[in-house]
Short mmCIF file of C-alpha atoms in Angstrom, two decimals:
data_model
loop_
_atom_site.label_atom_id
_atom_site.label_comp_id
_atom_site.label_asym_id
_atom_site.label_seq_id
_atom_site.Cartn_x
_atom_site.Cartn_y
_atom_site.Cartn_z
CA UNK A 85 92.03 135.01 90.15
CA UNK A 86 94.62 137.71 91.34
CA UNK A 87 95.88 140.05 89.11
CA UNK A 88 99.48 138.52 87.49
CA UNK A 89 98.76 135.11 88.28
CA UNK A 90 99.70 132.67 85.95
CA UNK A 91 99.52 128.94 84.64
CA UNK A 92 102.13 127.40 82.57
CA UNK A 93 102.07 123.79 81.17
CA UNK A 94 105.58 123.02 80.52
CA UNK A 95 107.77 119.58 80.47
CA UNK A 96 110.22 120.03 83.58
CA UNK A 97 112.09 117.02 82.19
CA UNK A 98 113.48 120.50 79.37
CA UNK A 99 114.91 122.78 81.66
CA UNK A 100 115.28 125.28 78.35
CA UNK A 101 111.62 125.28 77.52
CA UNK A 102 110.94 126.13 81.46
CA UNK A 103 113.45 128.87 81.24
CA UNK A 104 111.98 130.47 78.25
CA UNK A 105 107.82 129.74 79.18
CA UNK A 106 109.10 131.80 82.60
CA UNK A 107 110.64 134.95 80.54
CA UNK A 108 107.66 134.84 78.31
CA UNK A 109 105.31 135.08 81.35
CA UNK A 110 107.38 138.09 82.74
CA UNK A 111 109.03 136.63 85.80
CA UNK A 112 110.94 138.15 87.45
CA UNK A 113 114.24 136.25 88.59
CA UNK A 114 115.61 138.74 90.89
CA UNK A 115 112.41 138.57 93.19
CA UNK A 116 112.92 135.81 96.41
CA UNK A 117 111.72 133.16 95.11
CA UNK A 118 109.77 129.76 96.52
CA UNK A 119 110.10 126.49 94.50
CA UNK A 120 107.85 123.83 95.68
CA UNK A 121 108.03 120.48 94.75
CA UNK A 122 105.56 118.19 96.30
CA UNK A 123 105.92 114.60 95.31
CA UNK A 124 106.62 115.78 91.62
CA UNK A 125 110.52 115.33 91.08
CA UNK A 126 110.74 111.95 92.73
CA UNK A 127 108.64 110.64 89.13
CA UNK A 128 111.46 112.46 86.79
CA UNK A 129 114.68 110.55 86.11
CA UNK A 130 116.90 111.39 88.35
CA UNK A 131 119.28 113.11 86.09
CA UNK A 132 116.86 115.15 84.80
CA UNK A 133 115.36 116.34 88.26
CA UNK A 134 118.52 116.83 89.22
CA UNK A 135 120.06 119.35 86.42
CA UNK A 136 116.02 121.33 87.18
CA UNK A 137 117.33 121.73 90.90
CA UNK A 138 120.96 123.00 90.00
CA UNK A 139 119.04 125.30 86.71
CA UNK A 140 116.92 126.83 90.27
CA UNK A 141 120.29 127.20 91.90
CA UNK A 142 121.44 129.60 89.33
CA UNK A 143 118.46 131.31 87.65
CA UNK A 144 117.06 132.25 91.32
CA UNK A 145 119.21 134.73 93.81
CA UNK A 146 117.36 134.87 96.09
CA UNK A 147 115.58 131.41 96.70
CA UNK A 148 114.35 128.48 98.68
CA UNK A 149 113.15 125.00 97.36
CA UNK A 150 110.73 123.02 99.13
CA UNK A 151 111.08 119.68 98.48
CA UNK A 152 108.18 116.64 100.00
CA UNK A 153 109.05 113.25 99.06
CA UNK A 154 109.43 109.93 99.92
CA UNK A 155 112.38 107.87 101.57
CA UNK A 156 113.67 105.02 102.72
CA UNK A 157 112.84 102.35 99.58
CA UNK A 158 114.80 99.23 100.90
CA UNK A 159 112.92 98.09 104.57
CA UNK A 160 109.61 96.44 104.20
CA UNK A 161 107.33 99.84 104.50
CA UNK A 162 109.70 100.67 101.69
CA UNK A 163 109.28 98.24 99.13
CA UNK A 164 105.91 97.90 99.95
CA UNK A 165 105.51 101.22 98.66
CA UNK A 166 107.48 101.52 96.43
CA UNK A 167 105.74 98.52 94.53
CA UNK A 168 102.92 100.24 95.06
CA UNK A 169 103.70 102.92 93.37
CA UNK A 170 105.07 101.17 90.24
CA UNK A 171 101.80 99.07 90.10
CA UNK A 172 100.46 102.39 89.11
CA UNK A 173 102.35 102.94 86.41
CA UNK A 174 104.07 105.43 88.47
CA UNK A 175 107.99 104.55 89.79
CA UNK A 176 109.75 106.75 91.81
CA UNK A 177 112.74 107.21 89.87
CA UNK A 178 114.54 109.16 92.25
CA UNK A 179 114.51 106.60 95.09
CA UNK A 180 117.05 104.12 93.02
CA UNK A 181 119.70 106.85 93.56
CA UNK A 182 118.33 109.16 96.44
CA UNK A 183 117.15 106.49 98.72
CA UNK A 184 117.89 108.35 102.43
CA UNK A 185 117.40 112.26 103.44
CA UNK A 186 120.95 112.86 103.83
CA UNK A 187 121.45 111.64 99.93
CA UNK A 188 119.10 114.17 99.01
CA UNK A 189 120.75 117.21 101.27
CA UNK A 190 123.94 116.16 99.18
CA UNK A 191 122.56 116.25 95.59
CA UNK A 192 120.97 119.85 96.64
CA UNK A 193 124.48 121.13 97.98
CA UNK A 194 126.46 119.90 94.88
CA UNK A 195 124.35 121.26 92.74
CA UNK A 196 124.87 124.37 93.93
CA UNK A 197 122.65 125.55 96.67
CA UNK A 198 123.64 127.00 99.83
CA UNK A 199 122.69 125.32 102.79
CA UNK A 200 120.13 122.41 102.88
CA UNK A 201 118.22 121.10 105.41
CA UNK A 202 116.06 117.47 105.41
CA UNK A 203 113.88 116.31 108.21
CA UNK A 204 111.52 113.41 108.28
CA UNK A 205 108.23 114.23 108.71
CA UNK A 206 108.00 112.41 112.43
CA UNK A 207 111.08 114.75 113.61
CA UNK A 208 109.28 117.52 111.49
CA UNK A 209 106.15 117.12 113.48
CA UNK A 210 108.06 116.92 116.83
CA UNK A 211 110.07 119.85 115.95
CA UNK A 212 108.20 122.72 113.75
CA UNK A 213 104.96 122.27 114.57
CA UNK A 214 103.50 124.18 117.22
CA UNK A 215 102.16 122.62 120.52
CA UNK A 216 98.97 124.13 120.36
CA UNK A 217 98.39 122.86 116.50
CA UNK A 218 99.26 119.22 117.95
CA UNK A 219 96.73 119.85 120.09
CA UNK A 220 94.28 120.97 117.79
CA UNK A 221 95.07 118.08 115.51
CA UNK A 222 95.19 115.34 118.18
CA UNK A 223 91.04 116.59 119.15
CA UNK A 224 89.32 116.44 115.99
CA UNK A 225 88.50 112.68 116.62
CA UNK A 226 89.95 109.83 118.37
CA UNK A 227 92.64 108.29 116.75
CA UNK A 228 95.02 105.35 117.88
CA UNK A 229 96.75 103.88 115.30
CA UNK A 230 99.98 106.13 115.39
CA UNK A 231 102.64 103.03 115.03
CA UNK A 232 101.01 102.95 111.44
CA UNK A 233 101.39 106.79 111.33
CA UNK A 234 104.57 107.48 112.88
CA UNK A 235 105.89 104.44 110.14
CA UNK A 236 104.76 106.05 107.24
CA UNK A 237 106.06 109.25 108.11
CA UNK A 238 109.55 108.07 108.93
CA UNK A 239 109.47 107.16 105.20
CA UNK A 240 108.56 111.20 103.66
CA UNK A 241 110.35 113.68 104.26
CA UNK A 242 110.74 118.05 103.90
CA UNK A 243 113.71 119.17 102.56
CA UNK A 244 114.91 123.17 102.39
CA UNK A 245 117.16 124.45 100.44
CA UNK A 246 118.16 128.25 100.70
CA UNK A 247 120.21 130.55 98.13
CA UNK A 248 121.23 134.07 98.74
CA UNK A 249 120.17 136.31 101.52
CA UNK A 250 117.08 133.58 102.54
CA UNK A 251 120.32 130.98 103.45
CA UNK A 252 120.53 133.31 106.24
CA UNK A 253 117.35 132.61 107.89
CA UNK A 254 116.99 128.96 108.31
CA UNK A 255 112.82 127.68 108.45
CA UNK A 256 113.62 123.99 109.90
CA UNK A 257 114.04 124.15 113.45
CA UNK A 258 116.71 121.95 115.21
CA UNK A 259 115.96 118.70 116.19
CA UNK A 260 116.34 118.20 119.87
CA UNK A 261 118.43 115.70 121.17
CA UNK A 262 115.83 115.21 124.09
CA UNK A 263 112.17 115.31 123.43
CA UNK A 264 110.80 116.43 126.75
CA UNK A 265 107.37 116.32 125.47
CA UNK A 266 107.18 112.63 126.32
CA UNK A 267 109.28 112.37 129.50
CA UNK A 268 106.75 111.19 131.93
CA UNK A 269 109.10 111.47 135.03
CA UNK A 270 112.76 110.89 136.18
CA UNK A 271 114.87 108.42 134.61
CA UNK A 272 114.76 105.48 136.78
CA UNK A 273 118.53 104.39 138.30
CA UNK A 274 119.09 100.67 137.76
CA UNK A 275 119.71 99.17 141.59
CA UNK A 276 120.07 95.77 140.26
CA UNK A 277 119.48 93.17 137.48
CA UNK A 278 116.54 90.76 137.00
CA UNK A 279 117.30 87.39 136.11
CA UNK A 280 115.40 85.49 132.74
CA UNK A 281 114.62 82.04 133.42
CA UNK A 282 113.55 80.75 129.64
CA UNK A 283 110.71 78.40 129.46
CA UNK A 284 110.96 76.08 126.45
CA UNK A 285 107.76 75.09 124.38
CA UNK A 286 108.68 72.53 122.03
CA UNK A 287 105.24 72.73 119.79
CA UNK A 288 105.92 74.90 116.81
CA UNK A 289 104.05 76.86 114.36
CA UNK A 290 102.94 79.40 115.78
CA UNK A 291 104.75 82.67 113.81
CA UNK A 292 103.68 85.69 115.87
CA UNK A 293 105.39 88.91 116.77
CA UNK A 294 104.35 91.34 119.15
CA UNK A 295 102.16 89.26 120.89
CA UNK A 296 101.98 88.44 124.70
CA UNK A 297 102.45 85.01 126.45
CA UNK A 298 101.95 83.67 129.52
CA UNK A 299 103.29 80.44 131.13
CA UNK A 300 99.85 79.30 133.13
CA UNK A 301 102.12 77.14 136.17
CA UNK A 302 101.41 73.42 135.30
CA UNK A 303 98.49 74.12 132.60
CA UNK A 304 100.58 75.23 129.51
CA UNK A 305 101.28 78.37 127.55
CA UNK A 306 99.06 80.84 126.43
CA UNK A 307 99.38 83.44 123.81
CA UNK A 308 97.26 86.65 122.85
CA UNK A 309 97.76 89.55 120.60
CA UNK A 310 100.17 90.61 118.09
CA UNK A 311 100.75 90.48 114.24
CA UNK A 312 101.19 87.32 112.03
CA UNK A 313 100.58 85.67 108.77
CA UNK A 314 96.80 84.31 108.17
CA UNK A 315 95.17 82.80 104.87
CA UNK A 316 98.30 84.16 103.33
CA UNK A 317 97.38 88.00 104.43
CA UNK A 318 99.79 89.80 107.01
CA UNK A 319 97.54 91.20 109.80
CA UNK A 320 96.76 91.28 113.62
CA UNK A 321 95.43 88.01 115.58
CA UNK A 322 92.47 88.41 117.33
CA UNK A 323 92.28 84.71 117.87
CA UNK A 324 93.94 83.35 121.53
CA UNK A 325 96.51 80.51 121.33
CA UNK A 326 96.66 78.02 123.73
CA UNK A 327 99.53 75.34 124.49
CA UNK A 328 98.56 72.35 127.22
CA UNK A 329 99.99 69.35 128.89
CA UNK A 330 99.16 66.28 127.03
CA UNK A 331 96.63 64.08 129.59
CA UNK A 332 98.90 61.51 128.73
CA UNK A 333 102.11 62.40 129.53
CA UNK A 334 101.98 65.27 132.67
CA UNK A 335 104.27 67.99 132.12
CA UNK A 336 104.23 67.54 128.47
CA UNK A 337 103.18 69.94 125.93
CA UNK A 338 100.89 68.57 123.35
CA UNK A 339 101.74 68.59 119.57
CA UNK A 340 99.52 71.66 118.58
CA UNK A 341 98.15 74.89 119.47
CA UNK A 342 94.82 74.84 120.11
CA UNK A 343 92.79 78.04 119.05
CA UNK A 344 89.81 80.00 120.48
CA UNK A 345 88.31 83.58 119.49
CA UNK A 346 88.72 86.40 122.45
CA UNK A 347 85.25 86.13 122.57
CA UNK A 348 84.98 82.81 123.80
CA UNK A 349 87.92 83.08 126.34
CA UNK A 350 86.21 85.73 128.38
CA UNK A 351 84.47 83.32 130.94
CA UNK A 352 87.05 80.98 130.42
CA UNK A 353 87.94 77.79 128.73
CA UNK A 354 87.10 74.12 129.57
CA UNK A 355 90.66 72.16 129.34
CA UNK A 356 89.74 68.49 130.16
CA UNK A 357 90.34 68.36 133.83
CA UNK A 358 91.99 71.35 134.02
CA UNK A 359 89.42 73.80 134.39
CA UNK A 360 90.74 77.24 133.92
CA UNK A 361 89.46 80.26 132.88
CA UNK A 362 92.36 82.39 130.58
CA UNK A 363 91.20 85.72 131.81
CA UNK A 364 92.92 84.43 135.44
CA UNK A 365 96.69 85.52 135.34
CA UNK A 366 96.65 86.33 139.05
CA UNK A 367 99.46 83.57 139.45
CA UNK A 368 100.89 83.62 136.29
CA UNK A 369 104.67 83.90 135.46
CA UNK A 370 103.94 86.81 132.59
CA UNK A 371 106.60 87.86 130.36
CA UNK A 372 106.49 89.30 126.47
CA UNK A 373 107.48 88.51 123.49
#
């Protein structure tokens, strides 16, 4: 362990029995100064964690805070977890009153630090990271689930707050208005407008989102793909839906979906008398949902 390194076990919810544990262990406050705080405040009650940040503001000159927590409490990600958390015994406090980034930028600048600066961890990624460490990063292993990633990191967030001569030197880069990291080519110019002709299917029950459909001419509706509700668990359909005419009434859809794994569908599917295989959608009118 290096020379003048030391541990203290002290209750940060008593800002005076931090302040004297510190003198005890010789610190000294004139040095610049890093406080981190990674996922630790956000457990504190928020008046509490807040009176430690403006104590920092004050005892430390020179200074920046690093704060990584979460955000963002009240859309679904959000309360799922946020319920999470408390399942463990383990609320995050600060959330009730700090729920957005810019709430927490606030309660650092009235409490008496000098410039603040909050970022999300998607806009910190696309922003302070360097290229090559993307890189780096993106060919350990394949990886393909980044709507799940870029969700939960729209919901943490890095915040930096500066005091003294480090308020000078900012550490968060700007975020660019335009990311030109994803621009795969000139903006296209509209010439025109395309008209959307809807095609009503009167059988309900089917509660999907994100999924694909196709209107198969004469020989019904069918539907692939995308996220919905199953044996009471929220998850993705692998399962393809498929809406037909009623034999007894042409033109008609029947009362019910009708259900077949992808597996199944890949030589195609025997429909009464009309034979045709889903993987066909050479002639079909495609549009998404």
């Amino acid at each position: 362990m290096a020379m003048g390194y030391k541990l203290l076990g002290v209750d940060l919810t008593e800002v005076s029995s931090l302040d004297a544990a510190l003198n005890l262990a010789g610190l000294s406050w004139d040095c610049p100064t890093l406080v981190l705080g990674e996922v630790a405040l956000c457990y504190m009650d928020p008046a509490r964690s807040t009176a430690l940040i403006g104590w920092a503001a004050e005892r430390f000159r020179d200074s920046r805070f690093v704060l990584y927590e979460q955000s963002c409490p009240s859309d679904p990600f959000g309360r799922v977890m946020t319920s999470h958390f408390a399942s463990l015994n383990s609320p995050l406090l600060s959330l009730s009153e700090f729920p957005h980034i810019q709430d927490q930028e606030q309660r650092f600048l009235h409490k008496g630090w000098k410039t603040c600066r909050a970022l999300d961890m998607n806009e910190f990624c696309a922003s302070c990271v360097p290229l090559p460490e993307v890189q780096r990063i993106h060919n350990l292993e394949p990886f393909d689930e980044f709507e799940e990633l870029h969700l939960k990191c729209s919901h943490y967030f890095i915040l930096v707050a500066s005091q003294g001569f480090l308020a000078e030197h900012p550490c968060l880069c700007p975020v660019p208005e335009r990311c030109t990291e994803f621009e795969m080519g000139p903006r296209p110019v509209p010439s025109g407008s395309l008209a959307a002709v809807p095609f009503p299917v009167p059988v309900t029950g089917l509660r999907r989102f994100g999924h694909r459909s196709c209107h198969m001419a004469s020989h019904g509706v069918v539907t692939t793909g995308g996220f919905g509700e199953k044996d009471g668990r929220h998850q993705r359909w692998a399962a393809t839906a498929f809406s037909y005419p009623s034999l007894r009434r042409k033109g008609h859809f029947g009362s019910r979906w009708t259900f077949f794994s992808n597996s199944s569908c890949r030589g195609g599917i025997n429909l009464g008398t009309c034979r045709r295989g889903l993987h066909s959608e050479s002639d079909a009118d495609e549009f998404t949902a």
